C-alpha cells in the first residue's frame, strides 16, 4: 500500500508522498513543501536523503554494508579492488574477459605525463600529503578538461578510468615527495595494489619486490574504503559535480572533505592519539577523559554516525591487521596500547551504552603503521580506496536528470537596518 505522511500547516493539511526504498528506510518526499512557503530543517543531514542511489546500501543498526547488493565481507574475501571498482561503476560483476580488459586498461593508464610531475615541485617534503594529493588531482583537470562533455557516457567512463588508474600513482608520488626520493613509474607486470607499493617503496633501477601478504592487505584496505554511500566526501563530490564542474575538480573537493578528522582523517587521528597516550599506564586516564562531558577529547577510531551496532568493515579489517602483524612480526609499543585500549573500551559501560565500537579507521590506522606507511599518508590511502565510489556517484548523478545542490537555511540574523557611515559608528 502506498504510504503518505500528512502535516498540518496553519490548519491546512498537506499530503506528502512516501517513496519506497528497495532496502531499508522509506523517505518522505518533502519537495512539495516549497509551495506551502515552509522548508525542512535538518543540520548535518541526520534524517535527510539528498538523492536516490543504486550503488551502496548500509544498515547501520545491523552492521550491513553492500556494494551493488554484494555484502562487503564476500567482496573483501573473494574480490579485488579493480573488480569492485568495475562493479561500483557499472552495476554488475564483470565477466572474466571484461575484468581482464578493465584491469589492462587501468594498468595501461597508471602513468602520469612527465611534465605533470612538476606539480610536486611547488611542495616541500614537509607539505601535508593530503594537500599535495588534493592539488595533484585538481591538476589533472588541466590535462583532461578541454573537450570533456560530462553528458557523454563515454567521456564519463574515460574520466573514471583515468582517476582510478592515476590515483595510486599520485598517492605514491606524494609519498616519495615526503621522503625526498625519486618517483618510480608504474610497472605493467604488477597488479594495482602491488604497483602502488612498488611505486612507494621501490627504488630506482631495482626490480619490484612486493610482499604478497602486504599487497593483499593493501588491496583489502582499498576494497573496504571503496564506497560508503552519501558520506560527507561523496556528498561533496555530488554537490560540486551538480554545478557541472569539471569532475577532476569535483573529486578534489571530495578529497578536501575527506581530510577532516571526523571523516577520513580519523585513521591519522587514531595514531596521533595513540602517540599521545604513549604507554599502557596512561590508558585509564584517557578513557576517563573520553567519558568526561566537560572534556572535548574523544577516543579516535571509536563510534560512527551510521553504524550503531558494529562497523562490518572493522571486523574484516581486524583479520587483515592480524595477518600483517603475523607476517611482519610487528612489535610496536603503540600497537600494544591500541590493543589494550580496544579491550578496555569494549568493556566500559559508557562505550557499551552508546554503541561505540572500534571503526574501520582504528584497525586500518594500526595496519598501515605496521606496513610502514607514515601517519600523515593514511588519509591519502583512504582517498585512493574511495576513488571508484566517488566517481560512480558522480556518474550516477550525471546519468539522469538532476538539480544543482542548493540547500536552504533558517535565517537567524538581524532584520533590515540602515548602513551607518564609518565616522558615525
Ligand atoms: N569517544 C567518546 N565519546 C564518544 C565518541 C568517541 N569517539 N563518539 C561519540 N561519543 C559520545 C558522544 O559524546 C555522545 O555522548 P552523549 O550522548 O553523552 O552526549 C554520544 O557518544 C553520541 O555521539 P555523537 O557525537 O552524537 O555521534 P555522531 O554520530 O554525531 O558522531 C562520530 C559520530 C564518528 C563523529 C563520533 O563517534 C566521533 O567523533 N568518533 C571519533 C572520530 C572517528 O573515529 N571518526 C571516524 C568515523 S568512521 C570514518 C568514516 O566512515 O568516514
Coordinates of C-alpha atoms and ligand atoms in Angstrom, one line a residue:
X1 CA 0.0 0.0 0.0
X2 CA 1.3 3.4 -0.9
X3 CA 2.1 5.4 2.3
X4 CA 1.8 9.1 2.8
X5 CA 2.6 11.5 5.5
X6 CA 0.2 14.3 6.4
X7 CA 1.4 17.5 8.0
X8 CA -0.8 20.4 9.1
X9 CA 0.5 23.9 8.4
X10 CA -1.6 26.7 9.9
X11 CA -4.7 24.4 9.8
X12 CA -4.1 23.2 6.2
X13 CA -3.4 19.5 5.8
X14 CA -0.7 18.8 3.3
X15 CA -0.1 15.3 1.9
X16 CA 3.5 14.2 1.4
X17 CA 4.1 11.0 -0.6
X18 CA 6.4 8.3 0.9
X19 CA 9.0 6.9 -1.6
X20 CA 9.7 3.2 -1.1
X21 CA 13.3 2.0 -0.8
X22 CA 14.2 -1.4 -2.2
X23 CA 16.1 -2.0 1.2
X24 CA 16.0 0.0 4.4
X25 CA 14.0 3.1 5.3
X26 CA 11.5 4.7 3.0
X27 CA 11.6 8.5 2.7
X28 CA 9.0 11.3 2.9
X29 CA 9.1 13.3 -0.3
X30 CA 9.1 16.9 1.0
X31 CA 9.6 18.6 -2.3
X32 CA 6.0 19.9 -2.4
X33 CA 6.6 21.9 0.8
X34 CA 8.2 24.7 -1.2
X35 CA 4.7 25.5 -2.4
X36 CA 3.5 25.9 1.2
X37 CA 6.1 28.5 2.0
X38 CA 8.0 26.4 4.5
X39 CA 11.3 24.5 4.5
X40 CA 12.5 21.5 6.4
X41 CA 15.4 21.9 8.9
X42 CA 18.0 19.2 9.3
X43 CA 21.5 20.4 10.0
X44 CA 24.1 17.7 9.5
X45 CA 21.5 15.8 7.3
X46 CA 20.7 13.5 10.2
X47 CA 17.4 12.5 8.6
X48 CA 17.6 13.8 5.0
X49 CA 18.1 11.7 1.9
X50 CA 19.7 14.1 -0.5
X51 CA 19.3 11.8 -3.6
X52 CA 18.3 8.3 -4.7
X53 CA 21.1 5.8 -5.5
X54 CA 21.6 2.2 -6.6
X55 CA 25.2 1.9 -5.6
X56 CA 25.7 1.2 -1.9
X57 CA 23.4 0.1 1.0
X58 CA 24.2 0.5 4.7
X59 CA 22.1 -0.8 7.5
X60 CA 23.9 0.8 10.5
X61 CA 21.8 -0.9 13.1
X62 CA 22.5 -4.4 11.7
X63 CA 26.1 -3.7 10.7
X64 CA 25.4 -4.3 7.0
X65 CA 27.3 -2.8 4.1
X66 CA 26.7 -3.9 0.5
X67 CA 28.1 -2.6 -2.8
X68 CA 25.5 -3.1 -5.6
X69 CA 23.9 -5.8 -3.3
X70 CA 27.0 -7.8 -2.6
X71 CA 28.0 -8.0 1.1
X72 CA 31.3 -6.3 1.9
X73 CA 32.5 -9.5 3.7
X74 CA 32.2 -11.5 0.5
X75 CA 33.8 -8.9 -1.6
X76 CA 36.7 -8.4 0.8
X77 CA 37.3 -12.2 0.9
X78 CA 36.9 -13.1 -2.8
X79 CA 37.2 -10.0 -5.0
X80 CA 39.9 -7.5 -5.9
X81 CA 39.8 -3.7 -5.7
X82 CA 39.7 -3.4 -9.5
X83 CA 36.8 -5.9 -9.8
X84 CA 35.0 -3.9 -7.0
X85 CA 35.7 -0.6 -9.0
X86 CA 34.2 -2.2 -12.1
X87 CA 31.2 -3.3 -10.0
X88 CA 30.6 0.1 -8.4
X89 CA 30.8 1.9 -11.7
X90 CA 28.9 -0.5 -14.0
X91 CA 26.5 -2.0 -11.5
X92 CA 27.3 -5.6 -12.2
X93 CA 30.2 -8.0 -11.7
X94 CA 32.4 -8.3 -14.8
X95 CA 32.8 -11.5 -16.8
X96 CA 36.3 -12.9 -16.9
X97 CA 37.1 -11.2 -20.2
X98 CA 35.5 -7.9 -19.0
X99 CA 37.6 -8.0 -15.9
X100 CA 40.8 -8.7 -17.8
X101 CA 40.2 -5.9 -20.2
X102 CA 39.3 -3.5 -17.4
X103 CA 42.5 -4.4 -15.4
X104 CA 44.6 -4.0 -18.5
X105 CA 43.0 -0.6 -19.3
X106 CA 43.6 0.7 -15.8
X107 CA 47.2 -0.6 -15.6
X108 CA 48.0 1.0 -19.0
X109 CA 46.7 4.4 -17.8
X110 CA 48.6 4.5 -14.5
X111 CA 51.5 6.6 -15.6
X112 CA 51.2 10.4 -15.5
X113 CA 52.6 12.8 -18.0
X114 CA 56.3 13.8 -17.5
X115 CA 55.5 17.5 -17.1
X116 CA 52.7 16.8 -14.7
X117 CA 55.3 15.6 -12.2
X118 CA 56.4 19.2 -11.8
X119 CA 53.2 20.0 -9.9
X120 CA 55.1 18.5 -7.0
X121 CA 57.9 21.0 -7.3
X122 CA 55.7 23.5 -5.6
X123 CA 55.7 21.5 -2.4
X124 CA 58.3 20.6 0.1
X125 CA 59.0 17.3 1.9
X126 CA 57.1 18.8 4.9
X127 CA 53.9 19.6 2.9
X128 CA 50.9 17.6 4.2
X129 CA 50.3 14.7 1.8
X130 CA 46.6 15.5 1.6
X131 CA 47.4 18.9 0.4
X132 CA 49.6 17.5 -2.4
X133 CA 47.2 14.8 -3.4
X134 CA 44.2 17.2 -3.5
X135 CA 46.2 19.7 -5.6
X136 CA 47.5 17.0 -8.0
X137 CA 44.0 15.5 -8.6
X138 CA 42.6 19.0 -9.2
X139 CA 45.6 19.5 -11.5
X140 CA 44.5 16.5 -13.7
X141 CA 41.7 18.7 -14.9
X142 CA 44.3 20.8 -16.7
X143 CA 45.2 17.7 -18.8
X144 CA 41.7 16.5 -19.5
X145 CA 39.3 19.5 -19.2
X146 CA 39.4 20.5 -22.9
X147 CA 36.7 18.8 -24.9
X148 CA 35.3 17.0 -22.0
X149 CA 31.5 16.6 -22.2
X150 CA 30.1 15.4 -18.9
X151 CA 26.8 14.5 -20.5
X152 CA 28.5 12.0 -22.8
X153 CA 28.6 8.5 -21.2
X154 CA 31.9 7.6 -22.9
X155 CA 33.6 10.7 -21.6
X156 CA 32.4 9.9 -18.1
X157 CA 33.8 6.4 -18.4
X158 CA 37.1 7.8 -19.7
X159 CA 37.2 10.1 -16.6
X160 CA 36.5 7.2 -14.3
X161 CA 39.3 5.1 -15.8
X162 CA 41.8 8.0 -15.6
X163 CA 41.0 8.7 -12.0
X164 CA 41.0 5.1 -10.8
X165 CA 44.3 4.5 -12.7
X166 CA 46.2 7.6 -11.7
X167 CA 45.3 7.9 -8.1
X168 CA 47.8 5.2 -6.9
X169 CA 50.5 7.0 -8.9
X170 CA 49.7 10.4 -7.5
X171 CA 49.5 8.9 -4.0
X172 CA 52.9 7.2 -4.4
X173 CA 54.4 10.4 -5.8
X174 CA 53.1 12.2 -2.8
X175 CA 54.8 9.7 -0.6
X176 CA 58.1 9.9 -2.5
X177 CA 58.0 13.7 -2.2
X178 CA 57.7 13.4 1.6
X179 CA 60.7 11.1 1.6
X180 CA 62.7 13.3 -0.8
X181 CA 63.1 10.3 -3.2
X182 CA 62.8 10.0 -7.0
X183 CA 59.4 9.0 -8.4
X184 CA 59.1 5.4 -9.5
X185 CA 56.9 4.7 -12.6
X186 CA 54.2 2.0 -12.6
X187 CA 55.2 -1.4 -13.7
X188 CA 52.7 -3.1 -16.1
X189 CA 53.7 -6.6 -14.8
X190 CA 52.3 -5.8 -11.4
X191 CA 48.7 -5.6 -10.2
X192 CA 47.0 -2.5 -8.8
X193 CA 48.0 -2.8 -5.1
X194 CA 51.4 -4.2 -6.0
X195 CA 52.0 -1.3 -8.3
X196 CA 51.1 1.2 -5.5
X197 CA 53.5 -0.5 -3.0
X198 CA 56.2 -0.7 -5.7
X199 CA 55.8 3.0 -6.6
X200 CA 56.1 3.8 -2.9
X201 CA 58.8 1.5 -1.6
X202 CA 60.6 0.6 -4.8
X203 CA 64.0 2.1 -5.6
X204 CA 65.0 3.4 -9.0
X205 CA 66.8 0.8 -11.1
X206 CA 65.8 -2.1 -8.8
X207 CA 63.3 -4.9 -9.8
X208 CA 60.0 -4.8 -7.9
X209 CA 59.9 -6.7 -4.6
X210 CA 56.5 -6.7 -3.1
X211 CA 55.4 -8.9 -0.3
X212 CA 52.2 -10.7 -1.4
X213 CA 50.7 -10.7 2.2
X214 CA 51.1 -6.9 2.3
X215 CA 49.8 -6.3 -1.2
X216 CA 46.7 -8.5 -0.4
X217 CA 46.1 -6.5 2.8
X218 CA 46.5 -3.2 0.9
X219 CA 44.1 -4.3 -1.8
X220 CA 41.6 -5.2 1.0
X221 CA 42.0 -1.8 2.6
X222 CA 41.1 -0.3 -0.8
X223 CA 38.0 -2.5 -1.1
X224 CA 36.8 -1.7 2.4
X225 CA 37.1 2.0 1.6
X226 CA 35.7 1.9 -1.9
X227 CA 32.3 3.3 -1.1
X228 CA 30.1 4.3 1.8
X229 CA 27.0 5.9 0.2
X230 CA 26.3 9.5 0.9
X231 CA 29.1 10.3 3.4
X232 CA 30.5 13.8 3.7
X233 CA 33.1 13.5 0.9
X234 CA 30.8 11.7 -1.6
X235 CA 28.1 14.3 -0.9
X236 CA 30.7 16.9 -1.6
X237 CA 31.6 15.3 -4.9
X238 CA 27.9 15.2 -5.8
X239 CA 27.3 18.8 -4.7
X240 CA 30.4 20.2 -6.6
X241 CA 29.5 18.0 -9.6
X242 CA 25.9 19.3 -9.6
X243 CA 27.2 22.7 -10.7
X244 CA 28.5 20.9 -13.8
X245 CA 32.0 21.5 -12.5
X246 CA 35.0 19.6 -14.0
X247 CA 34.9 16.1 -12.5
X248 CA 38.6 16.1 -11.5
X249 CA 37.9 19.4 -9.6
X250 CA 34.7 17.9 -8.0
X251 CA 36.8 14.9 -6.9
X252 CA 39.4 17.3 -5.4
X253 CA 36.6 18.9 -3.4
X254 CA 35.7 15.4 -2.1
X255 CA 39.3 14.9 -1.1
X256 CA 39.2 18.1 0.9
X257 CA 36.1 16.9 2.7
X258 CA 37.7 13.6 3.4
X259 CA 40.7 15.2 5.1
X260 CA 38.9 16.2 8.3
X261 CA 39.4 14.1 11.4
X262 CA 35.7 13.4 11.7
X263 CA 35.8 11.6 8.4
X264 CA 38.9 10.1 6.5
X265 CA 41.4 11.9 8.8
X266 CA 40.3 9.7 11.7
X267 CA 42.9 7.0 10.9
X268 CA 45.6 9.6 11.2
X269 CA 44.0 10.9 14.4
X270 CA 44.0 7.4 15.8
X271 CA 47.8 7.2 15.6
X272 CA 48.2 10.7 16.9
X273 CA 46.0 9.7 19.8
X274 CA 48.0 6.5 20.5
X275 CA 51.2 8.5 20.4
X276 CA 49.7 11.0 22.9
X277 CA 48.6 8.2 25.2
X278 CA 52.2 6.8 24.9
X279 CA 52.1 3.7 27.0
X280 CA 49.6 1.4 28.6
X281 CA 49.8 3.0 32.1
X282 CA 48.1 6.1 30.6
X283 CA 45.1 4.4 29.1
X284 CA 42.8 4.6 32.1
X285 CA 43.3 8.4 32.2
X286 CA 42.4 8.8 28.5
X287 CA 39.4 6.5 28.8
X288 CA 38.2 8.7 31.7
X289 CA 38.8 11.9 29.6
X290 CA 36.7 10.4 26.8
X291 CA 33.8 10.0 29.2
X292 CA 34.1 13.4 30.7
X293 CA 31.4 15.7 29.4
X294 CA 33.5 18.8 30.1
X295 CA 36.4 17.4 28.1
X296 CA 36.2 17.6 24.3
X297 CA 38.6 14.6 24.0
X298 CA 37.2 11.6 22.1
X299 CA 38.6 8.2 21.5
X300 CA 39.6 8.4 17.8
X301 CA 38.6 5.3 15.9
X302 CA 35.6 4.7 18.0
X303 CA 32.0 5.4 17.1
X304 CA 30.3 6.0 13.8
X305 CA 27.5 8.3 12.6
X306 CA 25.8 5.4 10.8
X307 CA 27.0 2.1 12.4
X308 CA 25.4 2.0 15.8
X309 CA 26.0 -1.7 16.3
X310 CA 29.4 -2.6 14.7
X311 CA 31.3 -1.5 11.6
X312 CA 31.4 -4.6 9.3
X313 CA 34.5 -3.2 7.7
X314 CA 36.2 -3.1 11.0
X315 CA 35.6 -6.8 11.5
X316 CA 37.2 -7.7 8.1
X317 CA 40.0 -5.2 8.7
X318 CA 40.8 -6.7 12.1
X319 CA 41.7 -10.0 10.4
X320 CA 43.9 -8.3 7.8
X321 CA 45.6 -6.4 10.6
X322 CA 46.3 -9.8 12.4
X323 CA 47.7 -11.2 9.1
X324 CA 50.0 -8.2 8.6
X325 CA 51.3 -8.3 12.2
X326 CA 52.0 -12.0 11.9
X327 CA 53.8 -11.7 8.5
X328 CA 55.9 -8.8 9.7
X329 CA 56.4 -10.0 13.3
X330 CA 55.5 -6.5 14.4
X331 CA 56.5 -5.5 17.9
X332 CA 55.5 -1.8 18.4
X333 CA 54.5 -0.4 21.8
X334 CA 51.9 1.8 20.2
X335 CA 50.2 -1.3 18.8
X336 CA 50.1 -2.8 22.3
X337 CA 48.4 0.4 23.5
X338 CA 45.9 0.1 20.7
X339 CA 45.0 -3.5 21.6
X340 CA 44.7 -2.7 25.3
X341 CA 42.6 0.4 24.6
X342 CA 40.2 -1.6 22.4
X343 CA 39.8 -4.2 25.2
X344 CA 39.1 -1.6 27.9
X345 CA 36.7 0.5 25.8
X346 CA 34.7 -2.6 24.8
X347 CA 34.2 -3.4 28.5
X348 CA 33.3 0.1 29.8
X349 CA 29.5 0.9 30.3
X350 CA 30.0 4.3 28.7
X351 CA 31.0 2.8 25.3
X352 CA 28.6 -0.1 25.5
X353 CA 25.6 2.1 26.3
X354 CA 26.4 4.4 23.4
X355 CA 27.3 1.6 21.0
X356 CA 30.8 3.0 20.5
X357 CA 32.8 0.2 18.7
X358 CA 36.1 0.4 17.1
X359 CA 35.5 1.6 13.5
X360 CA 37.5 0.8 10.3
X361 CA 39.9 3.6 10.9
X362 CA 41.0 2.1 14.2
X363 CA 42.3 -1.1 12.5
X364 CA 43.3 0.4 9.2
X365 CA 45.4 3.0 11.1
X366 CA 47.4 0.4 13.0
X367 CA 47.7 -1.8 10.0
X368 CA 49.1 1.0 7.8
X369 CA 51.6 1.9 10.5
X370 CA 52.8 -1.7 10.6
X371 CA 53.2 -1.7 6.8
X372 CA 55.5 1.3 7.2
X373 CA 53.1 4.0 5.7
X374 CA 53.8 7.3 7.6
X375 CA 50.8 8.5 9.6
X376 CA 50.2 11.7 7.5
X377 CA 49.8 9.5 4.4
X378 CA 46.9 7.5 5.9
X379 CA 44.1 9.7 4.5
X380 CA 45.8 9.5 1.1
X381 CA 45.4 5.7 1.2
X382 CA 41.7 6.3 2.1
X383 CA 41.5 8.7 -0.9
X384 CA 43.0 6.0 -3.2
X385 CA 40.4 3.5 -2.0
X386 CA 37.4 5.8 -2.2
X387 CA 38.1 6.9 -5.8
X388 CA 35.8 4.4 -7.5
X389 CA 33.0 5.2 -5.1
X390 CA 33.2 9.0 -5.7
X391 CA 33.4 8.7 -9.4
X392 CA 30.5 6.2 -9.5
X393 CA 28.3 8.5 -7.6
X394 CA 29.2 11.4 -9.8
X395 CA 28.4 9.2 -12.9
X396 CA 25.1 8.1 -11.4
X397 CA 24.1 11.7 -10.8
X398 CA 25.0 12.7 -14.3
X399 CA 23.2 9.7 -15.9
X400 CA 19.7 11.0 -15.1
X401 CA 18.2 14.5 -14.7
X402 CA 19.5 16.3 -11.6
X403 CA 19.3 19.7 -10.0
X404 CA 22.1 21.8 -8.7
X405 CA 22.6 21.1 -4.9
X406 CA 21.4 24.2 -3.2
X407 CA 20.2 23.8 0.4
X408 CA 18.0 26.4 2.2
X409 CA 18.6 27.9 5.6
X410 CA 16.8 29.1 8.7
X411 CA 17.9 32.7 8.9
X412 CA 18.5 34.0 12.4
X413 CA 20.5 37.1 11.6
X414 CA 19.4 40.7 12.0
X415 CA 16.4 42.2 10.3
X416 CA 16.7 45.1 7.8
X417 CA 18.8 48.0 9.1
X418 CA 20.4 51.1 7.6
X419 CA 24.1 51.3 6.8
X420 CA 26.0 53.6 9.2
X421 CA 28.9 55.6 7.8
X422 CA 32.2 54.6 9.3
X423 CA 32.7 58.0 11.0
X424 CA 29.4 57.7 12.8
X425 CA 29.9 54.2 14.3
Ligands
LIG1 N1 34.7 8.9 22.2 C1 34.0 9.3 23.3 N2 32.7 9.5 23.2 C2 32.1 9.5 22.0 C3 32.8 9.1 20.9 C4 34.2 8.8 21.0 N3 34.9 8.5 19.9 N4 31.9 9.2 19.8 C5 30.8 9.5 20.3 N5 30.8 9.7 21.6 C6 29.7 10.0 22.5 C7 29.3 11.5 22.4 O1 30.0 12.3 23.3 C8 27.8 11.4 22.7 O2 27.7 11.2 24.1 P1 26.4 11.8 24.9 O3 25.2 11.1 24.3 O4 26.6 11.5 26.3 O5 26.3 13.3 24.5 C9 27.4 10.1 22.1 O6 28.6 9.2 22.1 C10 26.9 10.2 20.7 O7 27.8 10.9 19.9 P2 27.5 11.9 18.7 O8 28.6 12.9 18.5 O9 26.1 12.3 18.7 O10 27.6 10.8 17.5 P3 27.7 11.2 16.0 O11 27.0 10.1 15.2 O12 27.3 12.6 15.7 O13 29.3 11.1 15.7 C11 31.5 10.4 15.1 C12 30.0 10.1 15.0 C13 32.2 9.4 14.2 C14 31.8 11.8 14.5 C15 32.0 10.2 16.5 O14 31.7 9.0 17.0 C16 33.4 10.5 16.7 O15 33.8 11.7 16.8 N6 34.3 9.5 16.7 C17 35.7 9.7 16.7 C18 36.2 10.0 15.3 C19 36.3 8.9 14.4 O16 36.7 7.8 14.7 N7 35.7 9.1 13.2 C20 35.7 8.1 12.1 C21 34.4 7.7 11.7 S1 34.5 6.4 10.5 C22 35.2 7.1 9.1 C23 34.2 7.2 8.0 O17 33.4 6.3 7.8 O18 34.3 8.3 7.4

